[in-house]
Coordinates of C-alpha atoms and ligand atoms in Angstrom, one line a residue:
X1 CA -4.1 -34.9 -20.2
X2 CA -4.0 -32.0 -17.6
X3 CA -6.2 -32.5 -14.6
X4 CA -9.2 -30.2 -14.8
X5 CA -8.8 -27.3 -12.4
X6 CA -11.7 -26.6 -10.0
X7 CA -12.1 -22.9 -10.2
X8 CA -12.7 -20.9 -7.0
X9 CA -16.1 -19.3 -6.6
X10 CA -14.6 -15.8 -7.2
X11 CA -13.4 -17.0 -10.7
X12 CA -16.9 -18.1 -11.6
X13 CA -18.3 -14.8 -10.3
X14 CA -15.9 -12.8 -12.4
X15 CA -16.6 -14.9 -15.5
X16 CA -20.4 -14.4 -15.1
X17 CA -20.1 -10.7 -14.3
X18 CA -20.1 -9.2 -17.8
X19 CA -16.9 -7.3 -17.2
X20 CA -17.7 -6.4 -13.5
X21 CA -21.3 -5.4 -13.9
X22 CA -23.0 -8.3 -12.1
X23 CA -26.1 -7.1 -10.3
X24 CA -24.5 -3.9 -9.1
X25 CA -27.0 -1.5 -10.7
X26 CA -30.0 -3.4 -9.4
X27 CA -28.6 -3.7 -5.9
X28 CA -27.5 -0.1 -5.7
X29 CA -31.0 1.0 -6.1
X30 CA -32.8 -1.4 -3.8
X31 CA -33.8 -0.6 -0.2
X32 CA -31.0 -2.4 1.5
X33 CA -28.1 -0.6 3.3
X34 CA -25.7 -3.3 2.0
X35 CA -24.9 -5.4 -1.1
X36 CA -25.0 -9.2 -1.5
X37 CA -21.8 -11.1 -1.0
X38 CA -21.2 -11.6 -4.7
X39 CA -21.7 -7.9 -5.4
X40 CA -19.3 -7.0 -2.6
X41 CA -16.6 -9.0 -4.4
X42 CA -17.3 -7.1 -7.6
X43 CA -17.4 -3.8 -5.8
X44 CA -13.7 -4.2 -5.0
X45 CA -12.8 -3.9 -8.7
X46 CA -14.6 -0.5 -8.6
X47 CA -12.5 0.6 -5.6
X48 CA -15.1 0.0 -2.9
X49 CA -15.2 -2.2 0.2
X50 CA -18.4 -2.9 2.1
X51 CA -17.6 -2.5 5.8
X52 CA -19.4 -2.2 9.1
X53 CA -18.6 -0.3 12.3
X54 CA -17.0 -3.1 14.4
X55 CA -17.3 -0.9 17.5
X56 CA -21.1 -1.1 17.3
X57 CA -21.5 -4.6 15.8
X58 CA -24.1 -6.6 17.7
X59 CA -24.5 -10.2 16.4
X60 CA -25.9 -9.9 12.9
X61 CA -26.9 -6.3 13.3
X62 CA -24.4 -4.3 11.4
X63 CA -24.0 -0.6 10.7
X64 CA -22.9 -0.7 7.1
X65 CA -20.8 1.8 5.2
X66 CA -18.2 1.8 2.5
X67 CA -14.5 2.4 2.2
X68 CA -13.6 4.0 -1.1
X69 CA -10.0 3.8 -2.4
X70 CA -8.8 6.2 -5.1
X71 CA -6.3 5.3 -7.9
X72 CA -3.6 8.0 -7.8
X73 CA -0.5 6.7 -9.5
X74 CA 2.5 7.6 -7.3
X75 CA 0.2 9.8 -5.1
X76 CA 0.6 13.0 -7.2
X77 CA -2.3 15.5 -7.0
X78 CA -3.0 19.1 -7.8
X79 CA -4.1 21.5 -5.0
X80 CA -7.6 21.5 -6.5
X81 CA -7.8 17.7 -6.5
X82 CA -6.7 17.7 -2.9
X83 CA -9.3 20.2 -1.9
X84 CA -12.1 18.3 -3.5
X85 CA -10.9 15.2 -1.6
X86 CA -11.0 17.3 1.6
X87 CA -14.6 18.3 0.8
X88 CA -15.7 14.8 -0.1
X89 CA -14.4 13.6 3.3
X90 CA -16.8 16.0 5.0
X91 CA -19.8 15.8 2.7
X92 CA -19.9 12.0 2.1
X93 CA -17.5 10.2 4.5
X94 CA -16.5 10.3 8.1
X95 CA -14.7 13.6 8.0
X96 CA -11.2 12.0 7.6
X97 CA -8.9 11.3 4.8
X98 CA -6.6 8.3 5.0
X99 CA -3.2 8.3 3.2
X100 CA -2.5 4.7 2.4
X101 CA 0.8 2.8 2.3
X102 CA 0.4 2.7 -1.5
X103 CA 0.3 6.5 -1.9
X104 CA -3.4 7.0 -2.4
X105 CA -6.4 8.2 -0.4
X106 CA -9.2 6.2 1.2
X107 CA -12.5 7.5 2.5
X108 CA -14.2 5.6 5.2
X109 CA -17.9 5.6 6.3
X110 CA -19.6 6.4 3.0
X111 CA -23.2 5.1 3.1
X112 CA -24.7 3.3 0.1
X113 CA -27.0 6.2 -0.9
X114 CA -23.9 8.5 -1.2
X115 CA -21.8 6.2 -3.3
X116 CA -22.8 7.5 -6.8
X117 CA -22.4 11.1 -5.8
X118 CA -19.0 10.5 -4.2
X119 CA -17.6 8.5 -7.1
X120 CA -18.9 11.1 -9.6
X121 CA -17.1 13.8 -7.7
X122 CA -13.9 11.9 -7.9
X123 CA -14.5 11.2 -11.5
X124 CA -14.9 14.9 -12.2
X125 CA -11.4 15.4 -11.0
X126 CA -10.2 13.1 -13.8
X127 CA -9.3 10.5 -11.2
X128 CA -10.9 7.2 -10.6
X129 CA -11.4 4.5 -8.0
X130 CA -11.7 1.8 -10.7
X131 CA -9.1 -1.0 -10.2
X132 CA -7.9 0.6 -6.9
X133 CA -8.8 -2.9 -5.5
X134 CA -9.7 -6.2 -7.0
X135 CA -7.9 -8.9 -9.1
X136 CA -6.1 -6.4 -11.4
X137 CA -3.0 -4.2 -11.4
X138 CA -3.6 -1.8 -8.5
X139 CA -2.3 1.7 -7.9
X140 CA 1.2 1.9 -9.3
X141 CA 3.7 3.4 -6.8
X142 CA 6.8 5.4 -7.3
X143 CA 9.6 7.1 -5.3
X144 CA 8.1 10.4 -4.2
X145 CA 11.1 12.5 -5.1
X146 CA 9.1 15.6 -5.7
X147 CA 10.0 18.0 -8.4
X148 CA 13.7 17.9 -7.3
X149 CA 15.0 16.7 -10.6
X150 CA 14.1 15.5 -14.1
X151 CA 14.2 12.0 -12.6
X152 CA 10.8 12.5 -10.9
X153 CA 9.1 13.4 -14.2
X154 CA 10.6 10.3 -15.9
X155 CA 9.5 7.9 -13.2
X156 CA 6.1 9.5 -12.9
X157 CA 5.6 9.2 -16.7
X158 CA 6.3 5.5 -16.7
X159 CA 4.2 4.8 -13.6
X160 CA 1.2 6.6 -15.2
X161 CA 1.7 4.8 -18.5
X162 CA 1.8 1.4 -16.8
X163 CA -1.2 2.4 -14.7
X164 CA -3.3 3.7 -17.7
X165 CA -2.5 0.8 -20.0
X166 CA -3.3 -1.8 -17.4
X167 CA -6.6 -0.2 -16.4
X168 CA -9.5 -2.5 -17.2
X169 CA -11.3 -1.4 -20.4
X170 CA -14.9 -2.2 -19.1
X171 CA -17.4 0.6 -19.1
X172 CA -19.0 -0.9 -16.0
X173 CA -17.8 1.8 -13.7
X174 CA -19.4 4.5 -15.7
X175 CA -22.5 2.5 -16.2
X176 CA -23.1 1.8 -12.6
X177 CA -21.9 5.0 -10.9
X178 CA -21.7 7.9 -13.4
X179 CA -24.1 7.9 -16.3
X180 CA -26.3 4.9 -15.4
X181 CA -26.7 4.1 -19.1
X182 CA -26.6 0.4 -19.9
X183 CA -24.3 -0.4 -22.7
X184 CA -25.3 -4.1 -22.8
X185 CA -28.7 -5.5 -21.8
X186 CA -28.8 -8.7 -23.7
X187 CA -28.5 -12.3 -22.5
X188 CA -25.5 -13.3 -20.4
X189 CA -24.3 -15.8 -22.9
X190 CA -24.3 -13.2 -25.7
X191 CA -21.9 -10.9 -23.8
X192 CA -18.4 -10.5 -25.3
X193 CA -15.7 -9.3 -22.9
X194 CA -14.0 -6.0 -23.9
X195 CA -11.0 -6.9 -21.8
X196 CA -8.5 -7.5 -24.6
X197 CA -5.6 -8.0 -22.1
X198 CA -7.2 -9.3 -18.9
X199 CA -10.0 -11.4 -20.4
X200 CA -13.3 -11.9 -18.7
X201 CA -11.8 -13.3 -15.5
X202 CA -9.1 -10.6 -15.0
X203 CA -6.1 -11.8 -12.9
X204 CA -6.1 -14.6 -10.3
X205 CA -5.5 -12.1 -7.5
X206 CA -4.5 -8.5 -6.8
X207 CA -1.3 -7.4 -8.5
X208 CA 1.1 -4.6 -7.4
X209 CA 3.7 -2.7 -9.3
X210 CA 6.1 0.0 -8.0
X211 CA 9.0 2.0 -9.5
X212 CA 11.8 3.0 -7.2
X213 CA 14.6 5.3 -7.9
X214 CA 17.9 3.5 -7.3
X215 CA 19.0 4.2 -3.7
X216 CA 15.5 5.2 -2.5
X217 CA 13.5 2.3 -1.3
X218 CA 10.6 4.2 0.2
X219 CA 8.2 2.1 -1.9
X220 CA 9.6 -1.2 -0.5
X221 CA 10.4 -2.4 -4.1
X222 CA 11.1 -6.0 -3.0
X223 CA 7.5 -6.4 -1.7
X224 CA 5.8 -5.6 -5.0
X225 CA 4.7 -8.3 -7.5
X226 CA 6.8 -6.3 -10.0
X227 CA 9.4 -3.9 -8.6
X228 CA 11.2 -1.7 -11.0
X229 CA 14.3 0.2 -10.1
X230 CA 15.1 3.1 -12.3
X231 CA 18.8 3.5 -12.9
X232 CA 20.1 6.9 -14.0
X233 CA 23.4 7.9 -15.4
X234 CA 25.0 11.3 -15.7
X235 CA 22.8 14.4 -16.3
X236 CA 19.7 12.5 -15.1
X237 CA 19.8 10.2 -18.2
X238 CA 17.7 7.1 -17.7
X239 CA 19.7 4.0 -18.4
X240 CA 16.9 1.6 -17.8
X241 CA 15.2 -0.5 -15.1
X242 CA 16.3 -3.5 -13.0
X243 CA 13.3 -5.8 -12.8
X244 CA 12.4 -7.6 -9.5
X245 CA 9.5 -10.0 -9.5
X246 CA 7.5 -12.1 -7.0
X247 CA 7.3 -10.0 -3.8
X248 CA 4.3 -10.0 -1.6
X249 CA 3.6 -10.0 2.2
X250 CA 0.3 -11.5 3.1
X251 CA 0.2 -14.6 5.1
X252 CA -2.0 -16.5 7.5
X253 CA -0.8 -17.4 11.0
X254 CA -2.2 -20.9 10.7
X255 CA -1.3 -21.8 7.1
X256 CA 2.4 -22.5 6.8
X257 CA 2.2 -22.6 3.0
X258 CA 1.4 -18.9 3.1
X259 CA 4.3 -16.5 3.7
X260 CA 5.8 -13.1 3.1
X261 CA 8.3 -13.2 0.2
X262 CA 10.8 -10.7 -1.3
X263 CA 11.0 -10.5 -5.0
X264 CA 13.8 -12.1 -7.1
X265 CA 16.1 -10.3 -9.4
X266 CA 14.9 -11.0 -12.9
X267 CA 17.1 -8.8 -15.2
X268 CA 17.7 -5.4 -16.7
X269 CA 15.7 -3.7 -19.4
X270 CA 16.0 -0.5 -21.4
X271 CA 13.1 2.0 -21.2
X272 CA 11.8 1.2 -24.7
X273 CA 11.0 -2.3 -23.5
X274 CA 9.5 -1.4 -20.1
X275 CA 5.8 -1.7 -20.9
X276 CA 6.0 -4.9 -23.0
X277 CA 8.1 -6.6 -20.3
X278 CA 5.7 -5.5 -17.5
X279 CA 2.7 -6.6 -19.5
X280 CA 4.3 -9.9 -20.3
X281 CA 5.1 -10.7 -16.7
X282 CA 1.5 -9.9 -15.8
X283 CA 0.3 -12.2 -18.6
X284 CA 2.3 -15.1 -17.2
X285 CA 0.6 -14.6 -13.9
X286 CA -2.8 -14.2 -15.7
X287 CA -2.3 -17.5 -17.5
X288 CA -0.5 -19.6 -14.8
X289 CA -1.5 -18.1 -11.4
X290 CA -3.6 -20.4 -9.2
X291 CA -7.3 -19.9 -10.0
X292 CA -8.5 -22.6 -7.7
X293 CA -7.1 -21.5 -4.3
X294 CA -7.0 -17.8 -3.6
X295 CA -4.6 -18.3 -0.7
X296 CA -2.0 -19.4 -3.2
X297 CA -3.0 -17.1 -6.1
X298 CA -0.5 -14.3 -5.8
X299 CA 2.3 -14.3 -8.3
X300 CA 4.8 -14.8 -5.5
X301 CA 3.6 -18.4 -5.1
X302 CA 3.9 -19.1 -8.8
X303 CA 7.5 -17.8 -8.7
X304 CA 8.2 -19.7 -5.5
X305 CA 6.9 -22.9 -7.1
X306 CA 8.6 -22.5 -10.5
X307 CA 11.8 -20.8 -9.4
X308 CA 12.8 -17.5 -11.0
X309 CA 14.7 -19.2 -13.8
X310 CA 11.7 -21.0 -15.2
X311 CA 9.6 -17.9 -14.7
X312 CA 12.1 -15.8 -16.6
X313 CA 12.3 -18.4 -19.4
X314 CA 8.5 -18.2 -19.8
X315 CA 8.6 -14.4 -19.9
X316 CA 11.5 -14.4 -22.4
X317 CA 9.9 -17.0 -24.7
X318 CA 6.7 -14.8 -24.8
X319 CA 8.9 -11.7 -25.5
X320 CA 11.1 -13.4 -28.1
X321 CA 14.3 -12.0 -26.5
X322 CA 16.3 -12.3 -23.4
X323 CA 16.4 -9.8 -20.5
X324 CA 19.9 -8.4 -19.9
X325 CA 21.7 -9.3 -16.6
X326 CA 20.5 -7.4 -13.5
X327 CA 22.8 -4.4 -13.0
X328 CA 24.6 -3.5 -9.7
X329 CA 22.7 -0.9 -7.8
X330 CA 23.6 1.6 -5.0
X331 CA 22.5 0.5 -1.5
X332 CA 18.9 1.3 -0.7
X333 CA 17.7 3.5 2.1
X334 CA 14.2 4.5 3.3
X335 CA 13.8 8.1 2.5
X336 CA 11.0 10.1 4.1
X337 CA 11.6 13.5 2.6
X338 CA 10.5 15.1 5.8
X339 CA 11.1 18.9 6.3
X340 CA 12.1 21.6 3.9
X341 CA 14.1 20.7 0.7
X342 CA 15.1 22.9 -2.2
X343 CA 13.8 21.8 -5.6
X344 CA 15.8 21.9 -8.8
X345 CA 13.9 25.0 -10.0
X346 CA 14.8 26.9 -6.8
X347 CA 11.4 26.6 -5.2
X348 CA 10.9 24.4 -2.0
X349 CA 9.0 21.3 -1.0
X350 CA 8.0 20.5 2.5
X351 CA 7.5 16.9 3.7
X352 CA 5.1 16.6 6.6
X353 CA 4.7 13.7 9.0
X354 CA 1.1 12.5 9.2
X355 CA 0.7 9.9 12.0
X356 CA -0.5 6.7 10.4
X357 CA -1.7 8.6 7.4
X358 CA -4.9 9.9 9.1
X359 CA -5.8 13.4 8.1
X360 CA -8.3 14.6 10.7
X361 CA -9.0 17.2 13.3
X362 CA -8.5 16.1 16.8
X363 CA -8.7 18.7 19.6
X364 CA -5.9 21.2 19.1
X365 CA -4.2 19.1 16.4
X366 CA -6.3 20.1 13.3
X367 CA -4.3 18.4 10.6
X368 CA -7.2 18.5 8.1
X369 CA -8.1 22.1 8.5
X370 CA -4.4 23.1 8.6
X371 CA -3.7 21.3 5.3
X372 CA -6.8 22.7 3.8
X373 CA -5.8 26.3 4.8
X374 CA -2.3 26.0 3.5
X375 CA -3.3 24.3 0.3
X376 CA -6.0 26.9 -0.4
X377 CA -3.7 29.8 0.3
X378 CA -0.5 28.6 -1.5
X379 CA -1.8 26.1 -4.1
X380 CA 1.2 23.7 -3.8
X381 CA 1.5 20.5 -5.6
X382 CA 0.7 17.4 -3.5
X383 CA 2.6 14.2 -3.2
X384 CA 1.4 11.3 -1.0
X385 CA 4.1 9.0 0.2
X386 CA 4.4 5.3 0.7
X387 CA 5.1 6.0 4.4
X388 CA 1.6 7.5 4.7
X389 CA 2.9 11.1 4.7
X390 CA 2.3 14.2 2.5
X391 CA 4.7 16.4 0.7
X392 CA 3.7 20.0 -0.4
X393 CA 5.7 21.0 -3.5
X394 CA 6.5 24.1 -5.5
X395 CA 6.5 26.5 -2.6
X396 CA 8.2 29.9 -3.2
X397 CA 11.0 31.0 -0.9
X398 CA 8.9 34.0 0.2
X399 CA 6.0 31.8 1.2
X400 CA 7.8 29.5 3.5
X401 CA 7.2 31.5 6.6
X402 CA 3.5 31.8 5.9
X403 CA 3.2 28.0 5.3
X404 CA 4.8 27.3 8.6
X405 CA 2.6 29.9 10.4
X406 CA -0.6 28.4 9.0
X407 CA 0.4 24.9 9.9
X408 CA 1.5 26.0 13.4
X409 CA -1.7 27.8 13.9
X410 CA -3.5 24.5 13.4
X411 CA -1.3 22.7 15.9
X412 CA 0.8 21.0 13.2
X413 CA 4.5 20.8 13.9
X414 CA 7.3 20.3 11.4
X415 CA 8.7 16.7 11.3
X416 CA 11.9 17.6 13.2
X417 CA 9.9 17.9 16.4
X418 CA 9.1 14.2 16.2
X419 CA 11.5 11.5 17.1
X420 CA 12.9 9.0 14.5
X421 CA 10.9 6.2 16.2
X422 CA 7.6 8.1 15.6
X423 CA 8.4 9.4 12.2
X424 CA 9.4 6.1 10.8
X425 CA 6.4 4.2 12.3
X426 CA 3.4 3.0 10.4
X427 CA 0.1 1.2 11.3
X428 CA -2.7 -0.1 9.2
X429 CA -6.3 1.0 9.8
X430 CA -7.6 -2.2 11.4
X431 CA -10.4 -1.4 13.9
X432 CA -13.2 -0.3 13.6
X433 CA -13.4 -0.4 9.7
X434 CA -11.4 -3.3 8.5
X435 CA -13.4 -6.5 8.3
X436 CA -10.3 -8.7 8.6
X437 CA -8.8 -7.0 11.7
X438 CA -8.1 -9.3 14.6
X439 CA -6.6 -6.6 16.8
X440 CA -6.3 -2.9 17.0
X441 CA -3.6 -1.1 15.1
X442 CA -3.9 2.5 14.0
X443 CA -5.8 3.5 17.1
X444 CA -3.2 2.0 19.5
X445 CA 0.0 2.7 17.6
X446 CA 0.3 6.3 18.9
X447 CA 0.5 4.9 22.5
X448 CA 2.8 2.0 21.7
X449 CA 5.2 4.0 19.6
X450 CA 5.6 6.6 22.3
X451 CA 6.3 3.9 24.9
X452 CA 9.0 2.5 22.6
X453 CA 10.3 6.1 21.8
X454 CA 10.7 6.5 25.6
X455 CA 12.7 3.3 25.9
X456 CA 14.8 4.2 22.8
X457 CA 15.7 7.5 24.3
X458 CA 16.4 6.2 27.8
X459 CA 18.8 3.6 26.3
X460 CA 20.4 6.3 24.1
X461 CA 19.4 5.0 20.7
X462 CA 17.5 8.1 19.6
X463 CA 19.7 8.7 16.6
X464 CA 19.2 5.3 15.2
X465 CA 16.6 4.6 12.5
X466 CA 14.5 1.7 13.9
X467 CA 11.3 1.2 11.9
X468 CA 8.3 -0.1 13.9
X469 CA 5.2 -1.2 12.0
X470 CA 2.0 -2.6 13.2
X471 CA -0.9 -4.4 11.6
X472 CA -4.2 -5.8 13.0
X473 CA -3.8 -9.1 11.2
X474 CA -1.2 -11.0 9.2
X475 CA -2.1 -9.6 5.8
X476 CA 0.7 -7.1 6.1
X477 CA -0.9 -3.9 4.9
X478 CA 1.7 -1.6 6.7
X479 CA 4.5 -3.9 5.4
X480 CA 5.4 -5.1 8.9
X481 CA 7.6 -8.0 7.7
X482 CA 10.3 -5.7 6.3
X483 CA 10.4 -3.5 9.4
X484 CA 13.1 -3.6 12.1
X485 CA 10.2 -4.4 14.5
X486 CA 6.9 -5.7 13.3
X487 CA 3.8 -6.2 15.5
X488 CA 1.2 -8.3 13.8
X489 CA -2.3 -8.9 15.3
X490 CA -2.7 -12.6 16.1
X491 CA -5.5 -13.1 18.6
X492 CA -7.7 -10.9 20.8
X493 CA -5.3 -8.1 21.9
X494 CA -2.3 -10.3 21.3
X495 CA 0.4 -9.8 18.7
X496 CA 3.2 -11.8 17.1
X497 CA 6.5 -9.9 17.2
X498 CA 8.9 -9.9 14.3
X499 CA 12.5 -8.6 14.5
X500 CA 15.3 -7.9 12.0
X501 CA 13.9 -6.6 8.7
X502 CA 15.7 -3.6 7.4
X503 CA 14.6 0.0 7.1
X504 CA 16.0 -0.2 3.6
X505 CA 13.4 -2.9 2.8
X506 CA 15.9 -5.5 1.6
X507 CA 15.4 -8.2 4.3
X508 CA 12.4 -9.9 5.8
X509 CA 12.3 -10.1 9.6
X510 CA 12.0 -13.2 11.7
X511 CA 9.2 -14.3 14.1
X512 CA 10.5 -13.6 17.6
X513 CA 7.5 -14.1 19.9
X514 CA 3.9 -15.1 19.4
X515 CA 0.7 -14.1 21.3
X516 CA 2.3 -11.2 23.2
X517 CA -0.4 -9.2 25.0
X518 CA -0.7 -5.6 23.9
X519 CA 0.5 -4.2 27.2
X520 CA 3.7 -6.3 27.1
X521 CA 4.8 -5.3 23.6
X522 CA 7.2 -2.6 24.9
X523 CA 8.7 -4.7 27.7
X524 CA 9.2 -7.5 25.1
X525 CA 11.2 -5.2 22.9
X526 CA 13.3 -3.4 25.6
X527 CA 15.9 -6.1 26.2
X528 CA 16.5 -6.4 22.5
X529 CA 17.2 -2.6 22.3
X530 CA 19.4 -2.8 25.3
X531 CA 21.5 -5.7 24.0
X532 CA 21.8 -4.0 20.6
X533 CA 23.1 -0.8 22.4
X534 CA 25.6 -2.8 24.4
X535 CA 26.9 -4.9 21.5
X536 CA 26.5 -2.8 18.4
X537 CA 29.6 -2.8 16.2
X538 CA 30.9 -0.4 13.6
X539 CA 27.7 1.5 13.2
X540 CA 25.6 -1.5 12.3
X541 CA 21.8 -1.0 12.4
X542 CA 19.4 -2.7 14.9
X543 CA 18.4 -5.2 12.3
X544 CA 22.0 -5.9 11.0
X545 CA 22.9 -6.7 14.6
X546 CA 19.9 -9.0 15.1
X547 CA 20.5 -10.8 11.8
X548 CA 24.0 -11.7 13.0
X549 CA 23.0 -12.5 16.5
X550 CA 20.6 -15.3 17.6
X551 CA 17.4 -13.9 19.0
X552 CA 16.8 -15.0 22.7
X553 CA 14.5 -17.9 23.0
X554 CA 11.2 -17.6 24.7
X555 CA 11.4 -18.1 28.5
X556 CA 9.3 -20.5 30.5
X557 CA 6.9 -17.8 31.8
X558 CA 6.2 -16.7 28.2
X559 CA 5.5 -20.3 27.0
X560 CA 3.1 -20.7 29.9
X561 CA 1.3 -17.6 28.9
X562 CA 0.7 -19.0 25.5
Ligands
LIG601 FE1 -4.2 -4.2 2.4 C1 -6.8 -6.3 2.5 C2 -6.0 -1.8 3.9 C3 -1.8 -2.0 1.6 C4 -2.0 -6.8 1.9 N1 -6.1 -4.1 3.0 C5 -7.1 -5.0 2.9 C6 -8.4 -4.5 3.3 C7 -9.1 -4.0 2.0 C8 -9.4 -5.4 4.1 C9 -10.4 -6.3 3.3 O1 -10.0 -7.0 2.4 O2 -11.5 -6.3 3.7 C10 -8.0 -3.3 4.2 C11 -9.0 -2.1 4.4 C12 -8.9 -1.6 5.7 C13 -9.6 -0.3 5.9 O3 -10.5 -0.2 6.7 O4 -9.2 0.7 5.3 C14 -6.6 -3.0 3.7 N2 -4.0 -2.3 2.6 C15 -4.8 -1.4 3.3 C16 -4.2 -0.1 3.4 C17 -5.2 1.1 3.5 C18 -3.3 0.0 4.7 C19 -2.7 1.3 5.1 O5 -2.3 1.4 6.2 O6 -2.6 2.2 4.3 C20 -3.3 -0.1 2.2 C21 -4.0 0.4 0.9 C22 -3.0 0.3 -0.2 C23 -3.6 0.9 -1.5 O7 -3.7 2.2 -1.5 O8 -3.8 0.2 -2.4 C24 -3.0 -1.6 2.1 N3 -2.3 -4.4 1.8 C25 -1.4 -3.4 1.6 C26 -0.1 -3.9 1.5 C27 1.2 -3.0 1.4 C28 1.5 -2.7 -0.1 O9 0.8 -3.1 -1.0 O10 2.6 -2.1 -0.3 C29 -0.1 -5.2 1.6 C30 1.1 -6.2 1.6 C31 1.7 -6.4 0.3 C32 1.0 -7.5 -0.5 O11 0.0 -7.2 -1.1 O12 1.4 -8.6 -0.4 C33 -1.5 -5.6 1.8 N4 -4.4 -6.2 2.2 C34 -3.4 -7.1 2.0 C35 -4.0 -8.5 2.0 C36 -3.2 -9.8 1.9 C37 -2.9 -10.1 0.5 C38 -2.3 -11.5 0.3 O13 -1.6 -11.7 -0.7 O14 -2.5 -12.3 1.2 C39 -5.4 -8.3 2.2 C40 -6.4 -9.4 2.2 C41 -6.7 -10.1 0.9 O15 -6.3 -9.6 -0.2 O16 -7.3 -11.1 0.9 C42 -5.6 -6.9 2.3
LIG602 FE1 -7.0 -5.0 7.9 FE2 -5.2 -6.8 8.3 FE3 -4.8 -5.0 6.4 FE4 -4.7 -4.2 8.9 S1 -3.3 -5.7 7.9 S2 -5.9 -3.2 7.3 S3 -6.2 -5.5 9.9 S4 -6.4 -6.5 6.4

């Protein structure tokens, strides 16, 4: 007989929550500025995180507010939807909008009393925050190839279909935040879950899906729980999808059984089978993922433990047919789509660099006002990117000059005025909002990346693409473990340094140094850049070089510092 599994407390909470209702309505209307711990866990499914300002935290005295994350499959928005987000940021949040690494927006600093109004405003835009977080399928990503070809429309259609079909069915969101009308008020034991696919306990852990266009790995397809690669033939005809499964990046510095992992090649499918294959893979994780230990609950651990062959067998036996063999694909590259590009219909799109995704006004650099002005005047389509940037689409030839003038008038420069080092960098929010941050990230990245930019230029490597990504803890939100150089918060103002991923997202990097103080990060990297410059062969990249060359071992002085 199978040993009985001791479920984690989060599993019990979900089971007792009546499809994510719990005590949210009652707690929303009480006098407190915060929710109870259990309710905070349920709030995540509704797209909300309770946070406190870590700059002003004094012992148990906390200044509570909420981060709200939208669900915008592939980051596509109309001008009107953008402008309402801009207004919400001012009216209800901290005056900034944050583009995330999964192509959506986050608001920070929303107080409890403003939650219903904020969520209603988002709901009025026919968007939601439901299932932007929590143990469900999250915001589905896709390659942001904006309106340049029919391919975009096809990828977008499938991303939206997957997103819609895997959205929880519960009415809890509407009940708590929008209409306040209770659908069920009977006894707990009489409640019947409406979640026909997920069931009352949803998934064991968060679940991420992304669709890449072959050759464009801006979504980091190997880091998704399910990564799909759309393969097109002649005349933009979709041939089908290569399926990759079991990626994920989160780890814990002290737990060696947690690790970043790239997904495995599972097989190829035609488009008519896409949804059923995706749903079946999710169902295997739903039924076999670890529900006792949340640190082992991501699908990557299930696939690591079973092996991809056993996992594929289980998927195929549920489907009743076999997946076709994985097809050869063109090499991936990380595309940013910065600058002006002509669309298939003759109009233009403009990819703008937004440093670490933060849309704000700061002195002479008024990104938020500049975007608002240009979007109000020209009503472009909006595409958020997996690199925390924004693309304005559907711009007429005759409007290009005016677009540039408006942006310049607000201090915004076009991406070609930034170096590769800066344009390809990313940092997670970390302090002061993220409750899990160990070190700074977004607030210090502008300084560190300019130090590195200086080194890169002085060594003569300015034409190389070297991705530098920083996170304030090992959870990996800015995907640092696939970067050429990853800085990961480890202890107070100290970082572990990872080297040798790939800007194409196809390799994990290697731990190079631990506990490097913030002010020594640049000097730690410089010798690696110099050695690469001196020994680079046949146009190999920084990471290709460091994957074929042994990284220098830590010196005595460094070990002493530890
Ligand atoms: Fe993340 C938790 C921010 C993408 C792995 N992530 C968090 C929280 C919500 C902290 C928390 O749980 O209290 C962070 C909120 C900070 C704040 O103040 O805003 C946070 N994650 C972000 C964002 C905003 C980073 C960014 O720079 O844009 C990204 C939002 C994505 C979105 O729109 O949905 C974000 N997080 C990621 C990614 C990258 C990706 O998905 O492509 C990862 C690594 C991939 C993966 O999931 O394996 C990631 N975040 C995590 C983890 C570790 C999960 C794990 O398996 O161990 C946590 C912690 C957790 O889940 O327990 C986490
Ligand atoms: Fe917070 Fe860590 Fe994610 Fe950064 S990587 S946002 S510090 S959870």
